[in-house]
Each structure stands twice: as C-alpha cells, then as structure tokens.
Coordinates of C-alpha atoms in Angstrom, one line a residue:
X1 CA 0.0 0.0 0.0
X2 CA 1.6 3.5 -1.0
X3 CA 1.8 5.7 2.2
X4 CA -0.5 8.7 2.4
X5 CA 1.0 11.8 3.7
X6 CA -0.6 15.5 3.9
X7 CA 1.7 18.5 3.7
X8 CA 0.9 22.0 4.0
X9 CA 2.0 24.3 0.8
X10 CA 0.8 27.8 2.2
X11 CA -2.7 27.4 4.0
X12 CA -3.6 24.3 1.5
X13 CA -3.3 20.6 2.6
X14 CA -2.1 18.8 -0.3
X15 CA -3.1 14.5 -0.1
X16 CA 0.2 12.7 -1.5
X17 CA -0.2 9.6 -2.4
X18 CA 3.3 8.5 -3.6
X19 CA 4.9 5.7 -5.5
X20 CA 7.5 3.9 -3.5
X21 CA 10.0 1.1 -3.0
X22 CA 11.3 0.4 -0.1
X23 CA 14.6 2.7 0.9
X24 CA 17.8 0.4 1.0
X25 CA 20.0 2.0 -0.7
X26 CA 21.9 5.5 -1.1
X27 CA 22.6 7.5 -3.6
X28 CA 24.5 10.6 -4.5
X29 CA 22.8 13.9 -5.2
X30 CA 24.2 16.5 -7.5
X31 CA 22.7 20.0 -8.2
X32 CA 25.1 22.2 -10.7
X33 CA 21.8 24.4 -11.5
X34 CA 22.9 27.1 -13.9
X35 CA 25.2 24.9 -16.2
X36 CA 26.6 26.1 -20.0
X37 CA 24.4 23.2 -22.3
X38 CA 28.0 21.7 -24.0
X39 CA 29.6 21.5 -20.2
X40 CA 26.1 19.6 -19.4
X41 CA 26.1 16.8 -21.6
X42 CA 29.9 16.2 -21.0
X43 CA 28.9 16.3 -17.3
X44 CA 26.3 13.6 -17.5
X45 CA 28.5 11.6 -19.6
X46 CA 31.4 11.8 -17.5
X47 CA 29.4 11.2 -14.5
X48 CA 28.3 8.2 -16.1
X49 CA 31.0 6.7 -17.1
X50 CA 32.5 7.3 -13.3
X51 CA 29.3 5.3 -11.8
X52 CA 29.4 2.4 -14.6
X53 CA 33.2 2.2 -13.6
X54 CA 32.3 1.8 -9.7
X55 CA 34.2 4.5 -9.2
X56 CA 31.2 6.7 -7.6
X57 CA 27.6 6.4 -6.3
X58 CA 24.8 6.0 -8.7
X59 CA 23.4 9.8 -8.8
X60 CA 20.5 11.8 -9.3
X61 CA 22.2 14.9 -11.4
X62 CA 19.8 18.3 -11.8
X63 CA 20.8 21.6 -13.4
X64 CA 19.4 24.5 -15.3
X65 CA 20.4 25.7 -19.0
X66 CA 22.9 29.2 -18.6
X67 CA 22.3 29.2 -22.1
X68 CA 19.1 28.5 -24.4
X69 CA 20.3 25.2 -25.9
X70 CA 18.6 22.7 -28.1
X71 CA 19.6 18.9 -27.2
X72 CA 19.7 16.8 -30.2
X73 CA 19.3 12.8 -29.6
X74 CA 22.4 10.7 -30.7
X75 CA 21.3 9.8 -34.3
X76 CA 19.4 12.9 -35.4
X77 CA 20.5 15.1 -38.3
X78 CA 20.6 19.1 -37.1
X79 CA 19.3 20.1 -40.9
X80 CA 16.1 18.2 -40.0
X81 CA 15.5 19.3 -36.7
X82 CA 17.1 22.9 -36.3
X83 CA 17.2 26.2 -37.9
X84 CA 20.5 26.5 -38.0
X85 CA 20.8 30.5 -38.8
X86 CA 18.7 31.5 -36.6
X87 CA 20.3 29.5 -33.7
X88 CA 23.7 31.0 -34.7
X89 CA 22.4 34.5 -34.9
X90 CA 20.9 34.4 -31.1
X91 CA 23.3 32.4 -29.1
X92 CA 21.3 29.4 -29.1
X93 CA 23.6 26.0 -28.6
X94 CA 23.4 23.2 -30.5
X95 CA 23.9 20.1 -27.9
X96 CA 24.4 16.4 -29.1
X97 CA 24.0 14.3 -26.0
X98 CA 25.1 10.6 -26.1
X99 CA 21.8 9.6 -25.4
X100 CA 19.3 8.9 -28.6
X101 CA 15.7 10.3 -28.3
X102 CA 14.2 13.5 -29.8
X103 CA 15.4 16.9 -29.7
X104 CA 14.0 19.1 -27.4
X105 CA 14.9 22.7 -26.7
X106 CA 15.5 24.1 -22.7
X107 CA 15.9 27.5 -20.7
X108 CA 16.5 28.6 -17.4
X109 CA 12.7 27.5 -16.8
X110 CA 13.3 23.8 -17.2
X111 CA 14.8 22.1 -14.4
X112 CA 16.6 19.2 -16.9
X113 CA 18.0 16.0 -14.4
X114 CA 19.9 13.0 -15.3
X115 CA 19.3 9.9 -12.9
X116 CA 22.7 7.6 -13.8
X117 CA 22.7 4.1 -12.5
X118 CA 25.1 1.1 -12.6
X119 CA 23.3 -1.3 -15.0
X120 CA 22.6 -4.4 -13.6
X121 CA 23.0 -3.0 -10.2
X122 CA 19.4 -3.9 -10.0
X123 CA 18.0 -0.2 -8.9
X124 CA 17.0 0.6 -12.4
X125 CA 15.3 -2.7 -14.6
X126 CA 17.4 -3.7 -17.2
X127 CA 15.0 -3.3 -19.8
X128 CA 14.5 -0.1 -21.5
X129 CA 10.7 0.3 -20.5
X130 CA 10.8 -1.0 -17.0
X131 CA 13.6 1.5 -17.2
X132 CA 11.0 4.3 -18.3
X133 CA 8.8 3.7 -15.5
X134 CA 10.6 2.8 -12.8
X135 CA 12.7 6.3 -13.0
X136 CA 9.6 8.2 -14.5
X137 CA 7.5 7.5 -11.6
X138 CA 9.4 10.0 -10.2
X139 CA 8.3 12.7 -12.1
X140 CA 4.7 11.4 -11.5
X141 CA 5.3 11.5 -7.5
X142 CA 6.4 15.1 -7.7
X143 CA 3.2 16.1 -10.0
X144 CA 1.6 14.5 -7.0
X145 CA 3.1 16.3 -4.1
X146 CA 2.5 19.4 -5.8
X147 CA -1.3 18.8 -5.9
X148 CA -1.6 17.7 -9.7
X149 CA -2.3 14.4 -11.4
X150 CA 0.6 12.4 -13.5
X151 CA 0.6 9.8 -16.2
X152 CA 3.3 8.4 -17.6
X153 CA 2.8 8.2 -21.5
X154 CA 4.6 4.7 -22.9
X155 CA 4.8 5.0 -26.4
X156 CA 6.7 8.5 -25.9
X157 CA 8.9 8.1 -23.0
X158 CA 7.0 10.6 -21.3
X159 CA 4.6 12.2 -18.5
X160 CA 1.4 14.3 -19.2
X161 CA -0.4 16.5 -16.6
X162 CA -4.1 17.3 -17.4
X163 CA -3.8 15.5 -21.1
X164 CA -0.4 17.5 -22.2
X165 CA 2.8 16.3 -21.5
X166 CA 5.2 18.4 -19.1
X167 CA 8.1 16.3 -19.3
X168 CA 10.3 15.0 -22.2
X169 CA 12.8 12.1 -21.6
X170 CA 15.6 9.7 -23.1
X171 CA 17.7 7.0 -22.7
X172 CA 21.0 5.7 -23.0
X173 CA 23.8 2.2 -21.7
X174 CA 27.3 2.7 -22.2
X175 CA 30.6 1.8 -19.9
X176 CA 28.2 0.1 -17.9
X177 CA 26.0 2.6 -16.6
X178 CA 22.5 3.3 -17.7
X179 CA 20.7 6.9 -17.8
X180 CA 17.1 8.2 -17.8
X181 CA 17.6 11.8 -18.3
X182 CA 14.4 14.2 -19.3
X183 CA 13.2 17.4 -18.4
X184 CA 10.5 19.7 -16.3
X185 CA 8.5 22.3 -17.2
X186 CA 8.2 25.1 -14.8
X187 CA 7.5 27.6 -17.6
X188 CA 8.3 27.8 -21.2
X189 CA 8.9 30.4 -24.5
X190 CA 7.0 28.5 -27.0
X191 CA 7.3 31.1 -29.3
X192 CA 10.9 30.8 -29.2
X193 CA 10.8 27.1 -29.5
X194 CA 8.9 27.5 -32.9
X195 CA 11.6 29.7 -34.1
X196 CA 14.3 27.2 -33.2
X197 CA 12.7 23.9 -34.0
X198 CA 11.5 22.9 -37.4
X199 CA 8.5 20.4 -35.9
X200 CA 8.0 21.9 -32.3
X201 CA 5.1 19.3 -32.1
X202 CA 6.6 16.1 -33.4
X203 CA 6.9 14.3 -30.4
X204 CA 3.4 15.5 -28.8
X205 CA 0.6 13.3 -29.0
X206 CA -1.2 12.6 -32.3
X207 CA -3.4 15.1 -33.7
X208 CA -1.5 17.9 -32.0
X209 CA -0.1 20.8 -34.7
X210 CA 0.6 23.5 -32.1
X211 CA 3.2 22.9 -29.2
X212 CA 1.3 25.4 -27.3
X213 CA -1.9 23.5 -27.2
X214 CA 0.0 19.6 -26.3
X215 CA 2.5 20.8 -23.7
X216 CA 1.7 22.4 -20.0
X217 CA 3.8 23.5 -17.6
X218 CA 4.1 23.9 -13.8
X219 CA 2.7 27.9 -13.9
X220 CA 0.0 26.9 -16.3
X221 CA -0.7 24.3 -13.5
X222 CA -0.8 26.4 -10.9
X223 CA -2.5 28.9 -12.9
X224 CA 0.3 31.8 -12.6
X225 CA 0.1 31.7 -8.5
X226 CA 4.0 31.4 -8.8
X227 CA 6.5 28.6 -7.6
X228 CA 9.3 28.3 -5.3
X229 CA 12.3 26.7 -7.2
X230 CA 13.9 25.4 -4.4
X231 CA 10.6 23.7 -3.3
X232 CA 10.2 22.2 -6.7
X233 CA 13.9 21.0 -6.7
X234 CA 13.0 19.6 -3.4
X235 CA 9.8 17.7 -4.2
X236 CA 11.5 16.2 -7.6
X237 CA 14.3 15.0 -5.4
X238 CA 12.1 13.8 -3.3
X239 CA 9.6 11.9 -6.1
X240 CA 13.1 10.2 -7.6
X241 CA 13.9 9.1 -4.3
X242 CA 10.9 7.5 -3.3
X243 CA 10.2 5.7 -6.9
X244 CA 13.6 4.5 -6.6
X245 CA 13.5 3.3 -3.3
X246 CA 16.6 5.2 -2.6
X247 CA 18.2 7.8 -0.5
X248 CA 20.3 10.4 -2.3
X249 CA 22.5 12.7 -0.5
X250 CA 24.0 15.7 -1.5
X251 CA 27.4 14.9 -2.6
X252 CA 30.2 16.5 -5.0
X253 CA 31.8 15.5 -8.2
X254 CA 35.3 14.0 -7.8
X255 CA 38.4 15.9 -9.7
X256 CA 38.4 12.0 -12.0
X257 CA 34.8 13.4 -13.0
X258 CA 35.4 17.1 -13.6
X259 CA 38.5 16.6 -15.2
X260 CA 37.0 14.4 -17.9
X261 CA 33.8 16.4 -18.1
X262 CA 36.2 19.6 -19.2
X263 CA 37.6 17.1 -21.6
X264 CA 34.4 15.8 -22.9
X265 CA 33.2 19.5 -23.2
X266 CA 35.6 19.8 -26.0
X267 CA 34.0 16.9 -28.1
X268 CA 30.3 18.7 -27.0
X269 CA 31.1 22.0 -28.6
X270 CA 33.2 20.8 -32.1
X271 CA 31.5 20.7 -35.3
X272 CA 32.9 17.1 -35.7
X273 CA 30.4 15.8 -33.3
X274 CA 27.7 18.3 -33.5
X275 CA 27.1 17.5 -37.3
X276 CA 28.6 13.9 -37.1
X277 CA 25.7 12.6 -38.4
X278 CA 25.0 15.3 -41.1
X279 CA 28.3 14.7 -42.5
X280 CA 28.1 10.6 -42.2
X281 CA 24.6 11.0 -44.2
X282 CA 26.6 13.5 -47.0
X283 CA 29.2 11.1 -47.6
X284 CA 26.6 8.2 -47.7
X285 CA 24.5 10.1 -50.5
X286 CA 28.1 10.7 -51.9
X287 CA 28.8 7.6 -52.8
X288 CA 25.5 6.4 -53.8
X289 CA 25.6 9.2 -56.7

C-alpha cells in the first residue's frame, strides 16, 4: 500500500499519495543548477562513465540551462530538426547528448536531471521500458506532491499532466551505466521554440499541430500563482527518491569526473560531433551518386 502523507503548501493541505519502494539504498545527489548546455552533456557523460566504472555512487544529477540550448538525440540530423541560422544569430547551442531520443529545446525554466545508475545493479530494470517507469514515476510522485495528477505516456517516454505532457525524456547504456535523463517544465517560450525547431510538435501526442496547445507547464498548473524553485527541486528529489527506493545525499563531483567532463566539453562543442551525423549521411549520399 503506498503511504499517504498531507503537507501543508501555504494554507492548503495537499493529499500525497506517492509511488514507492522500499529505501535500501543511497545514492549521490548532484545540483550544478545554472550549467553552460556543451559543459552539461559532457557532465552527464562523464558522470556516467564514473558510476558504470564503480568508481562513484549512482546519482540523481539536476541543473538548469545558462544558455538557451537545443539537445539533439544521438542519431538525429541538425538540418532536420534545427534552424540552423537562426540558432547561430541568437546564441542558441546546439547540444548532441550521447543519449538517442528526440530533440528538445531548454531555458533557465526547465529544471533538466539525469538519474545515472550502474546497470545491472538492479535499482533501475534492465529493460528499456521497465527503465522508463521505474525512474519516471518520479516525475509522477512530484506532480503528486504538488497537488496535480501524472501519467506516464509509454509510447513517448514521457509524462502528461491534465492531457499534455510536461516532461520530455531519453535514454542511453554505455561503460556500464544506464541513464534516464528528461526534463520539467516550470514555464516555457513556445514562441521561441517555434523559431528554433522545425516540428515543435513532433513528439506531442497525435493530432496535436501547435506545441502550445499539447504541452503544459508547472505555472499553467498552478495557474500563474508562482512557484518556489527550491521547493520544486525539493519535491522532484524527493519523487526520484521514493520511486527508486533510494536515499540520495548531496554529494560533490570527484576531480576524476570534472576533469573528464572539461575534456568531454571539447568533443560537445566541435562541429565534428555536433554535425557527425549530417556529414556521415553526406558522404553516404556521396557515394551512392
């Protein structure tokens, strides 16, 4: 039975009822909040590398965008997804994560999180959808605790509130580590996501042809009332912990992990690996002429 707890958010009592496993392990928590999008996804990689290694903790990773970026999945093409000029003119980064997935682009008012786990070390199911869910749930604990309803959506990887999703995700096994990483919405420029993106609703439900109308967000939830960010952090930490029966404590990245992420960080910003799969596809169509 999932324990029932009431909590007071101002002069409301909020009914939680959360998903949970039972608490035998812990974990390391890492919040780097504002983070530069390139240093990001070398960060994540790095740290996972570190856990599937045994060198560190598994860890529950959050941080904020510095810069507008748009993450690309692993085997997308950026002429397919991005306009490219317009990104270039207005300081908007182009980030190829290791992870495959859709693109999605992020601000300051997404809190993006990367939960990195030793595969096979039995906290996180080995297959990709028990994967999904298990880490996911999460997300739908948190929706909870803030007073809102949460689904998780299967056939997207992701978790609607009210019928619209507020929460993209992806996944990705290498070096023996395996990571869930997605994003939530505490507010978001869809106008500017229509100028960067060249199919904002692509990965929305069917039937949906403006981003606006199949995506929501924690203000639209709580209906411009306002949030506290360090609340929200708190409940999200909380909702990972509790779906994966685990408690994470605040830790710190090793100089092992930071060294490599600066490394990595090189990789993230060359045009080698941004366009890496632009330029395979060119040379493919080359030779086929």
């Amino acid at each position: 039975m999932q324990p029932i707890v009431y909590e007071i958010v101002g002069s409301i009592y909020i009914l939680q009822i959360r998903i949970t496993h039972v608490k035998n392990m812990t974990w390391r928590f890492i919040d780097t909040d504002m983070t530069d999008g390139y240093y990001s996804a070398a960060l994540f990689e790095s740290i996972a590398k570190h856990v599937g290694g045994g060198e560190v903790d598994d860890t529950i990773l959050f941080w904020r965008a510095k810069t507008p970026a748009v993450y690309l999945g692993y085997h997308q093409y950026v002429e397919d997804e991005i306009h490219e000029e317009y990104c270039a003119a207005n300081g908007i980064q182009v980030v190829r994560r290791v992870l495959g997935g859709g693109c999605g682009f992020c601000d300051e008012d997404h809190i993006l999180f990367s939960v990195i786990a030793s595969e096979g070390g039995g906290t996180v199911p080995a297959d990709i959808q028990g994967a999904y869910s298990r880490v996911l749930g999460g997300l739908i604990n948190t929706l909870r605790m803030l007073g809102f309803d949460g689904k998780l959506e299967p056939t997207r990887n992701a978790v609607y509130s009210q019928g619209r999703k507020i929460s993209g995700n992806a996944q990705g096994r290498f070096e023996g580590a395996v990571l869930v990483n997605g994003s939530f919405l505490l507010d978001f420029g869809f106008d500017e996501m229509d100028r960067v993106l060249k199919n904002p609703p692509m990965n929305l439900a069917e039937g949906v042809e403006c981003a606006r109308d199949g995506m929501i967000t924690l203000s639209e939830l709580l209906d411009g009332a306002g949030y506290d960010i360090d609340y929200v952090k708190g409940a999200l930490k909380r909702g990972f912990e509790d779906a994966l029966g685990v408690e994470a404590q605040r830790g710190v990245l090793t100089d092992s992990e930071i060294e490599l992420a600066q490394r990595l960080s090189e990789k993230h910003r060359s045009r080698d690996w941004i366009y890496r799969m632009d330029d395979k596809r060119r040379r493919r169509r080359a030779r086929e002429r």
